[in-house]
Coordinates of C-alpha atoms and ligand atoms in Angstrom, one line a residue:
M1 CA 127.5 84.3 132.1
A2 CA 124.7 85.2 129.3
A3 CA 121.7 87.4 130.0
S4 CA 118.7 86.4 130.6
P5 CA 116.4 86.6 127.4
L6 CA 113.6 89.6 128.0
Q7 CA 110.8 86.7 128.0
V8 CA 107.6 88.0 126.0
G9 CA 103.5 87.2 126.4
L10 CA 101.6 87.2 123.2
A11 CA 98.3 87.5 122.7
G12 CA 97.0 87.5 119.0
L13 CA 98.1 85.5 116.6
G14 CA 97.0 86.6 113.7
T15 CA 98.4 88.4 110.8
V16 CA 100.6 90.3 112.7
G17 CA 101.1 87.9 116.1
A18 CA 102.2 85.1 113.9
G19 CA 104.9 87.4 111.4
V20 CA 106.2 88.7 115.0
I21 CA 106.7 84.9 115.6
R22 CA 108.3 83.9 112.2
L23 CA 110.8 87.5 112.4
L24 CA 111.6 86.1 116.1
A25 CA 112.5 82.6 115.0
A26 CA 114.1 83.9 112.1
N27 CA 116.8 86.4 113.4
A28 CA 116.8 85.0 116.6
D29 CA 120.5 85.5 116.9
L30 CA 120.9 89.5 114.7
V31 CA 117.9 90.5 117.8
A32 CA 119.3 89.3 120.7
A33 CA 123.0 91.0 119.8
R34 CA 121.0 94.3 119.3
A35 CA 119.0 94.3 122.1
G36 CA 121.8 92.8 124.4
R37 CA 119.7 89.7 125.2
P38 CA 117.5 87.2 123.4
I39 CA 114.1 87.6 122.9
A40 CA 111.8 84.6 123.8
V41 CA 108.3 84.3 123.5
T42 CA 107.5 81.8 126.6
A43 CA 103.2 82.1 126.3
V44 CA 100.4 83.0 123.8
S45 CA 97.0 83.5 123.0
A46 CA 94.7 83.7 120.5
R47 CA 90.4 82.7 120.3
D48 CA 91.5 78.9 119.0
R49 CA 93.9 76.9 120.5
H50 CA 93.4 74.5 117.4
R51 CA 93.7 76.8 114.6
S52 CA 96.7 76.6 112.2
R53 CA 98.5 79.3 111.5
G54 CA 102.0 78.6 109.8
V55 CA 103.9 79.0 113.3
E56 CA 105.0 76.0 115.2
L57 CA 103.8 76.7 118.5
N58 CA 104.2 73.8 120.5
Q59 CA 107.2 75.2 123.1
F60 CA 105.3 78.0 124.2
A61 CA 102.6 78.0 127.2
W62 CA 99.0 78.8 126.2
E63 CA 96.3 81.0 127.6
D64 CA 92.8 80.9 126.8
D65 CA 92.4 84.3 128.9
A66 CA 94.8 86.6 127.1
T67 CA 94.4 88.7 130.7
R68 CA 96.5 85.8 132.9
L69 CA 99.4 86.8 130.6
A70 CA 100.1 90.1 132.5
T71 CA 100.5 88.3 135.4
R72 CA 102.0 85.0 134.7
A73 CA 105.5 84.7 136.4
D74 CA 107.7 84.3 133.2
V75 CA 106.6 86.5 131.4
D76 CA 108.1 90.0 131.8
L77 CA 106.9 91.8 129.0
V78 CA 103.4 91.5 127.1
V79 CA 103.0 92.3 123.0
E80 CA 98.6 93.0 122.1
L81 CA 98.3 92.0 118.7
V82 CA 93.8 91.1 119.2
G83 CA 92.8 94.3 117.6
G84 CA 89.5 96.3 118.9
A85 CA 88.9 99.7 120.4
D86 CA 88.0 98.0 123.8
G87 CA 87.3 94.6 124.6
P88 CA 90.0 92.2 125.7
A89 CA 92.9 94.4 123.9
L90 CA 92.0 96.6 126.5
T91 CA 91.4 94.7 129.7
L92 CA 95.3 92.8 128.9
A93 CA 96.9 96.4 128.2
R94 CA 95.4 97.5 131.6
A95 CA 96.6 94.4 133.7
T96 CA 99.8 95.1 131.7
L97 CA 100.2 98.2 132.6
G98 CA 99.0 97.7 135.6
A99 CA 101.1 95.1 136.8
G100 CA 104.0 97.4 135.8
K101 CA 105.4 95.2 132.9
P102 CA 105.9 97.2 130.0
L103 CA 103.3 96.9 126.9
V104 CA 103.9 96.5 123.0
T105 CA 100.4 97.0 120.9
A106 CA 99.9 98.0 117.2
N107 CA 96.4 98.7 118.3
K108 CA 96.0 102.3 116.9
A109 CA 92.2 101.8 117.5
M110 CA 92.8 101.5 121.0
L111 CA 95.3 103.8 121.7
A112 CA 93.4 106.4 119.6
H113 CA 90.1 106.3 122.7
H114 CA 92.3 105.3 125.4
G115 CA 95.7 106.5 125.1
L116 CA 95.6 109.0 127.3
E117 CA 94.5 106.1 130.4
L118 CA 97.0 104.0 129.4
A119 CA 100.1 106.5 128.7
T120 CA 99.4 107.6 132.0
L121 CA 99.2 103.9 134.1
A122 CA 102.1 103.5 132.5
E123 CA 103.8 106.0 133.6
E124 CA 102.1 105.7 137.1
T125 CA 103.9 102.1 137.1
G126 CA 107.1 102.7 135.8
A127 CA 105.9 100.5 132.6
A128 CA 107.2 100.9 128.9
L129 CA 104.2 101.4 126.6
R130 CA 105.3 101.3 122.6
F131 CA 103.2 101.2 119.6
E132 CA 105.3 101.8 116.5
A133 CA 103.1 99.6 114.7
A134 CA 100.5 101.3 115.1
V135 CA 101.0 103.6 112.7
A136 CA 102.1 103.4 109.4
G137 CA 102.9 99.4 110.1
G138 CA 106.2 98.8 109.2
I139 CA 107.9 102.5 108.7
P140 CA 109.6 103.9 111.8
V141 CA 107.4 107.3 112.4
I142 CA 106.7 107.0 115.6
K143 CA 111.0 106.4 116.6
G144 CA 111.0 109.7 114.4
L145 CA 108.4 111.5 115.8
R146 CA 109.4 110.5 119.4
E147 CA 112.8 110.3 119.5
G148 CA 114.6 111.5 115.9
A149 CA 112.4 114.4 116.2
A150 CA 111.8 115.2 119.5
A151 CA 114.2 118.9 120.0
N152 CA 111.5 120.4 117.2
R153 CA 108.2 122.3 117.0
L154 CA 106.2 120.4 114.3
A155 CA 104.1 122.6 112.7
R156 CA 102.6 119.8 110.9
V157 CA 102.1 116.0 110.3
Y158 CA 100.4 115.1 107.4
G159 CA 100.5 112.2 105.2
I160 CA 98.9 108.6 104.0
L161 CA 98.1 106.7 106.5
N162 CA 95.9 104.1 104.8
G163 CA 97.6 101.5 102.6
T164 CA 93.8 100.0 101.6
C165 CA 92.7 103.5 100.3
N166 CA 95.8 104.2 98.8
Y167 CA 95.9 100.4 96.6
I168 CA 92.2 101.6 95.9
L169 CA 93.1 105.2 94.3
S170 CA 96.2 104.1 92.5
R171 CA 94.7 101.0 90.9
M172 CA 91.7 103.0 89.7
A173 CA 94.5 105.5 88.3
A174 CA 96.4 103.3 86.9
E175 CA 93.6 100.7 85.1
G176 CA 90.9 103.4 84.6
L177 CA 88.6 101.6 87.0
E178 CA 85.7 102.6 89.5
F179 CA 86.1 102.7 92.9
A180 CA 83.6 99.9 93.3
D181 CA 85.5 97.1 90.9
V182 CA 88.6 97.9 92.7
L183 CA 87.1 97.0 96.2
A184 CA 85.5 94.0 95.4
D185 CA 88.1 92.7 93.7
A186 CA 91.0 93.9 96.4
Q187 CA 88.3 91.9 98.9
A188 CA 88.7 88.7 96.9
Q189 CA 92.4 89.3 97.0
G190 CA 92.4 89.8 100.4
Y191 CA 94.1 93.3 100.5
A192 CA 90.9 94.8 101.9
E193 CA 88.7 93.6 104.3
A194 CA 85.0 91.8 104.6
D195 CA 83.7 95.1 105.6
P196 CA 85.6 97.7 104.3
S197 CA 84.3 100.1 106.0
F198 CA 86.5 101.4 109.0
D199 CA 89.6 102.1 105.9
I200 CA 87.5 103.5 103.8
D201 CA 85.8 105.3 105.6
G202 CA 88.7 107.2 106.8
V203 CA 88.5 105.6 110.4
D204 CA 91.6 103.9 110.7
A205 CA 93.5 106.7 109.4
A206 CA 91.7 109.1 111.6
H207 CA 92.7 106.6 114.2
K208 CA 96.3 106.9 113.2
L209 CA 96.4 110.9 112.9
A210 CA 95.5 111.2 116.5
L211 CA 98.3 109.3 117.5
L212 CA 100.6 111.2 115.1
S213 CA 98.8 114.4 116.4
A214 CA 99.4 113.2 120.1
L215 CA 103.2 113.0 119.2
A216 CA 103.6 115.9 117.2
F217 CA 101.6 118.2 119.5
G218 CA 101.8 117.5 122.8
T219 CA 97.7 117.1 122.9
P220 CA 96.0 113.6 123.8
P221 CA 95.1 111.3 121.5
D222 CA 91.4 113.0 121.0
L223 CA 89.1 111.1 118.1
T224 CA 86.7 113.6 118.5
K225 CA 89.1 116.6 117.1
I226 CA 89.4 115.3 113.8
D227 CA 86.9 115.5 110.8
S228 CA 87.2 112.5 108.3
E229 CA 85.8 111.2 105.2
G230 CA 86.5 108.3 103.4
I231 CA 87.1 107.5 99.3
R232 CA 83.7 106.2 98.9
R233 CA 82.7 109.2 96.7
V234 CA 86.0 108.9 94.5
R235 CA 85.5 108.3 91.3
L236 CA 87.4 107.7 88.1
A237 CA 85.9 110.8 86.4
D238 CA 87.5 113.1 89.6
V239 CA 90.8 110.9 89.0
R240 CA 90.9 111.6 85.8
Q241 CA 90.0 115.3 85.9
A242 CA 93.1 115.4 88.8
E243 CA 95.4 113.9 86.2
A244 CA 94.5 116.7 83.8
L245 CA 95.0 119.5 86.2
G246 CA 98.3 118.1 86.9
Y247 CA 97.1 116.0 90.4
E248 CA 96.9 112.9 91.9
V249 CA 93.9 111.3 94.0
R250 CA 95.1 110.7 97.9
L251 CA 93.3 109.9 101.1
V252 CA 95.3 112.1 103.2
G253 CA 95.1 112.8 107.1
I254 CA 96.4 116.0 107.9
A255 CA 97.2 117.7 111.9
E256 CA 98.5 121.3 111.8
R257 CA 98.2 123.9 114.5
V258 CA 96.5 126.9 113.6
G259 CA 96.7 129.4 115.9
N260 CA 96.1 128.0 119.4
S261 CA 94.3 125.5 118.2
L262 CA 94.3 121.7 116.3
A263 CA 93.0 121.6 112.8
G264 CA 92.6 117.6 112.2
R265 CA 91.1 115.9 109.0
V266 CA 90.7 112.5 106.9
V267 CA 90.1 113.7 103.6
P268 CA 90.6 112.8 99.7
S269 CA 92.7 115.4 98.3
L270 CA 94.4 116.6 95.1
V271 CA 97.8 116.0 95.6
P272 CA 100.5 117.8 93.1
R273 CA 102.5 115.7 90.7
A274 CA 105.6 117.3 92.3
H275 CA 104.5 116.7 96.1
P276 CA 106.5 113.5 97.3
L277 CA 103.0 112.2 98.1
A278 CA 101.9 111.9 94.9
S279 CA 104.2 109.3 94.1
V280 CA 103.2 106.7 96.6
T281 CA 101.2 104.2 95.4
G282 CA 99.9 101.0 96.4
P283 CA 99.9 99.9 99.4
L284 CA 102.2 102.7 100.8
N285 CA 101.7 104.7 103.3
A286 CA 104.0 108.1 103.9
V287 CA 103.9 110.9 106.0
V288 CA 105.3 114.2 106.5
A289 CA 106.6 116.2 109.1
E290 CA 107.5 119.8 109.6
G291 CA 110.3 120.6 112.0
D292 CA 111.7 124.3 113.0
F293 CA 114.7 122.9 113.1
V294 CA 115.0 119.7 110.9
G295 CA 112.6 120.9 108.3
R296 CA 110.5 118.7 106.0
L297 CA 110.8 114.9 107.1
L298 CA 109.3 112.5 105.2
F299 CA 109.1 108.4 105.7
V300 CA 107.5 105.9 103.3
G301 CA 107.2 102.4 103.3
A302 CA 104.9 99.4 103.9
G303 CA 101.7 100.3 105.8
A304 CA 100.5 96.4 106.9
G305 CA 101.3 93.1 106.4
A306 CA 103.0 90.5 108.5
G307 CA 106.7 91.1 107.5
P308 CA 106.3 94.8 108.0
T309 CA 104.4 95.3 111.1
A310 CA 106.2 92.4 112.9
S311 CA 109.2 94.6 112.1
A312 CA 107.8 97.1 114.2
V313 CA 107.0 95.2 116.7
V314 CA 110.1 93.7 117.4
A315 CA 111.4 96.9 116.8
D316 CA 109.9 97.6 120.4
L317 CA 110.7 94.8 121.9
I318 CA 114.5 95.6 121.3
A319 CA 114.0 98.8 122.2
I320 CA 112.6 97.7 125.6
A321 CA 115.0 94.9 125.9
R322 CA 118.1 97.8 125.8
G323 CA 115.9 100.0 128.4
E324 CA 114.7 102.6 126.6
T325 CA 112.6 104.5 128.4
G326 CA 110.1 107.4 127.7
P327 CA 106.7 108.6 127.7
A328 CA 104.8 106.6 125.0
F329 CA 103.7 110.2 123.3
S330 CA 106.9 112.0 124.1
T331 CA 105.6 114.7 126.2
P332 CA 104.6 113.6 129.6
A333 CA 100.7 111.9 129.6
A334 CA 100.5 114.6 132.8
Q335 CA 101.6 117.3 130.3
L336 CA 99.8 116.5 127.2
E337 CA 97.5 119.5 126.7
P338 CA 94.2 119.2 124.8
L339 CA 93.7 121.9 122.3
P340 CA 90.7 123.1 120.5
A341 CA 89.9 121.8 117.9
A342 CA 89.9 124.2 114.5
G343 CA 86.6 123.9 112.2
P344 CA 86.4 125.1 108.4
A345 CA 85.8 128.6 109.6
E346 CA 89.8 128.7 110.4
R347 CA 91.0 126.7 107.5
S348 CA 91.4 128.1 103.6
G349 CA 92.3 126.6 100.5
R350 CA 91.6 125.9 96.9
F351 CA 88.9 123.5 96.1
Y352 CA 88.5 120.7 93.3
L353 CA 84.3 120.6 93.4
R354 CA 82.6 118.2 90.8
L355 CA 78.6 118.2 90.5
R356 CA 76.2 116.2 88.6
V357 CA 74.1 117.6 87.0
A358 CA 70.5 117.7 84.4
D359 CA 72.2 119.0 80.8
R360 CA 70.2 121.7 80.2
P361 CA 70.4 125.2 79.6
G362 CA 70.9 127.5 82.8
V363 CA 72.3 125.1 85.5
L364 CA 75.6 126.3 84.8
A365 CA 74.6 130.2 85.7
D366 CA 72.9 128.9 88.6
L367 CA 75.9 127.0 90.0
T368 CA 78.0 130.2 89.5
A369 CA 76.2 132.4 91.0
I370 CA 75.8 130.4 94.3
L371 CA 79.7 130.3 94.2
R372 CA 79.3 134.1 93.2
D373 CA 77.0 134.5 96.8
S374 CA 79.2 132.7 98.6
G375 CA 82.3 134.2 98.1
V376 CA 84.0 131.6 96.4
S377 CA 85.4 132.6 93.1
I378 CA 86.3 130.2 90.3
E379 CA 89.7 129.1 89.2
S380 CA 88.7 127.1 86.4
L381 CA 85.6 125.1 85.0
N382 CA 85.4 122.3 83.4
Q383 CA 82.5 120.3 81.5
P384 CA 83.2 116.8 80.3
A385 CA 81.3 115.6 77.5
G386 CA 77.9 114.5 79.2
G387 CA 76.3 111.4 80.2
A388 CA 74.3 109.1 78.0
D389 CA 71.6 110.0 81.1
G390 CA 70.5 113.3 80.4
T391 CA 73.6 114.3 83.2
A392 CA 76.6 116.0 82.9
L393 CA 79.5 116.5 85.4
V394 CA 80.7 119.7 86.2
V395 CA 84.1 120.4 88.0
M396 CA 85.4 123.5 89.2
V397 CA 88.5 124.2 90.9
T398 CA 88.4 127.5 93.5
H399 CA 90.4 130.2 93.9
E400 CA 91.6 130.2 97.6
C401 CA 88.9 131.1 100.0
A402 CA 87.6 130.1 103.5
E403 CA 86.6 126.4 103.6
T404 CA 82.8 127.4 105.2
A405 CA 82.2 129.2 102.5
A406 CA 83.0 126.6 100.3
R407 CA 81.0 123.8 101.9
A408 CA 77.9 126.3 102.6
A409 CA 77.8 127.0 98.7
V410 CA 77.8 123.0 98.4
V411 CA 75.0 122.8 100.3
R412 CA 72.7 125.5 98.2
M413 CA 73.9 123.4 94.9
A414 CA 72.9 120.4 96.7
A415 CA 69.6 121.7 97.2
L416 CA 68.9 122.5 93.5
S417 CA 66.8 120.3 91.5
A418 CA 69.4 119.8 88.6
V419 CA 72.0 118.8 90.5
A420 CA 71.7 114.7 90.5
E421 CA 73.8 113.8 93.3
P422 CA 75.5 115.1 95.7
P423 CA 78.3 117.2 95.0
L424 CA 82.1 116.0 95.8
L425 CA 84.6 118.8 97.6
M426 CA 88.0 118.1 97.7
P427 CA 90.8 120.4 99.1
L428 CA 93.8 121.0 96.8
L429 CA 97.5 120.4 98.6
T430 CA 100.1 122.7 97.7
T431 CA 104.1 122.0 96.9
E432 CA 104.9 123.9 100.1
E433 CA 102.8 121.4 102.3
Ligands
NAP501 N1 97.4 93.3 109.6 C1 98.0 94.3 109.3 O1 98.9 94.8 108.7 C2 98.3 95.3 110.2 C3 99.2 96.1 110.7 C4 99.4 97.4 111.5 C5 98.5 96.7 112.7 N2 97.5 96.2 112.8 C6 96.7 96.0 114.4 O2 97.4 95.0 114.9 C7 96.1 94.1 115.9 C8 96.2 92.9 115.2 O3 96.1 92.5 113.8 P1 95.7 91.5 112.5 O4 95.9 91.9 111.7 O5 96.9 90.4 113.0 O6 94.5 90.8 113.6 P2 93.6 89.9 112.7 O7 94.6 88.4 111.6 O8 92.2 89.5 112.9 O9 94.2 89.1 114.0 C9 93.8 88.8 115.8 C10 94.3 87.7 116.7 O10 93.8 88.1 117.8 C11 93.0 86.5 118.2 N3 91.9 87.2 119.4 C12 90.8 87.9 119.1 N4 90.4 88.0 120.3 C13 90.7 87.2 121.0 C14 90.9 87.0 122.4 N5 89.7 87.6 123.0 N6 91.9 86.7 123.4 C15 93.0 86.4 122.4 N7 93.5 86.5 121.4 C16 91.6 86.8 120.8 C17 92.4 85.8 117.2 O11 92.3 84.7 117.7 P3 92.1 83.4 116.2 O12 93.0 83.6 115.5 O13 91.9 82.1 117.0 O14 90.8 83.7 115.8 C18 93.7 86.0 116.1 O15 94.9 85.4 115.9 C19 95.0 95.0 115.2 O16 95.3 96.5 116.4 C20 95.0 95.8 113.9 O17 94.8 97.0 113.7 C21 97.7 94.8 112.3

C-alpha cells in the first residue's frame, strides 16, 4: 500500500514560498522516494489571495489567517515563510509547535529572537523544529553542524553570512566602484532590498551567527552577545589598500569560545588571499567550522534565492518525513547554557586603520603619538596620494594588540581636528583562522 502523503501547510508565497511549490512539483517523484512518502502541500496562506505568483495555487485550500494552518486536520506540518521576528510568523510558529506539529522555517530573525522559546516548546510537545534555510540559504550547514559535526567540540564558527554584502564588496573590487554606486545598482536589479539596512548594517548576518553559535557552542541564540557592524563605511580605497596588502575585504561573522565566554561579532574584515573565504565572491555564502576531531570544515554555496532556499526547506521536509528527530539546536533546549559575552578586552589581533586627515605637517606625528600612548605599535603605514580637497588618506596596519587598545586609539584620533571623518578599523584574519 502506498504511504500516505505528508500534508504540508505553507504560509508565505513570496520568493521562497513560491520556490518551494515549484520544487515540490518539479521533483515530486524523487522527493517522495527519498522521503519514503509523497510530500504534498494541502493549504496555503499569504496576504493577497489574488496576487499572481507564477505558480498554480488552485489545488490548495486557502487560509486568510495563517495561524489557522496549524489546526487544520489536513495539515501535518507547517512551513513558515512569512518572515519577521515577531507578528504573524511567531504566532504561527507558537500555534504549530503548541499543537504538536512540526515546523519548518527559513526565518532567522524569529529564531535569533525567540529560538530558545520555540525549541523548548518543540521539545515539550514532541514536535520537530527545523530551519536549514535560515542560515546560508541552500548550504546544508545546519545539518552539517547539527549532525555531521555533532561529535565534536567546536572552537570557532565563522563565515560570510550575507550575500548582499558579499556581492557589493566583490563588485567594488572587480569594477572599481564605490559602495553607494554598487548598492544603488543592486537595488535597481533586485539583489538588494529597498530598505537594505538589515543586510548592509550586519543585522541579518548577526541573526545567522546567533543560530550558528547556538548549534556550535550549546548556548541559547542570543543577539545581545553579538557586536555587529556593517559595510556602509567601507570605501573603494579600503578595498584597494587591502589588496595591496594581500587581502580581500569581506563582511565576516565570527563566533568563538574565549575561555569561558563567547565572542561573537559581525565586522568588515581583511581576509588573506590564501584564506578560503577570500575566494568566495558575489552573492555566495561560506561557513567555516573548526572541530576538535574533524578539523576545519568549509561549506560554500548560494546563500539566498528561490531555488537554493527552497532546496533547504524541502530537505527539512524530507528529514521530517523520514522520522529524523532530535533537538533543534543539537543540544536539548533545557541544556542550552548561556555563556557570558567576551568583549573587546578579551579580543586581540592585528588591525587595519584608515583615516582621512587634513593634509598638513604634524598630523602623522599626532596619530602615531596616540597609538604609542595607547600601547599599539604600527606594522606598516601608507599614505596614498592626497585628495584635491586638502585631505589625505592614512592607512596603517597594527602589530598584534588588544582590541580595546586599538579602539581607544581610534576614539582619541577621531577627536583630533585634523581628522576629517570617523576612522575605520577592521580586523585582519590570519590564514590559520
Ligand atoms: N529570499 C531569500 O532568498 C531568503 C533566503 C533565506 C531565508 N529567507 C527567509 O525566508 C522567509 C521568506 O522570505 P521571502 O524572501 O520569500 O519573503 P517575501 O518574498 O517577502 O514573501 C513573504 C510572503 O509572506 C506573505 N505574508 C506576509 N504577511 C503575511 C501574513 N500575515 N500571513 C500570511 N502570509 C503573509 C506575503 O504575502 P503576499 O505575497 O500576499 O504579500 C509573501 O507571500 C523570511 O524569513 C526570509 O528571511 C529568504
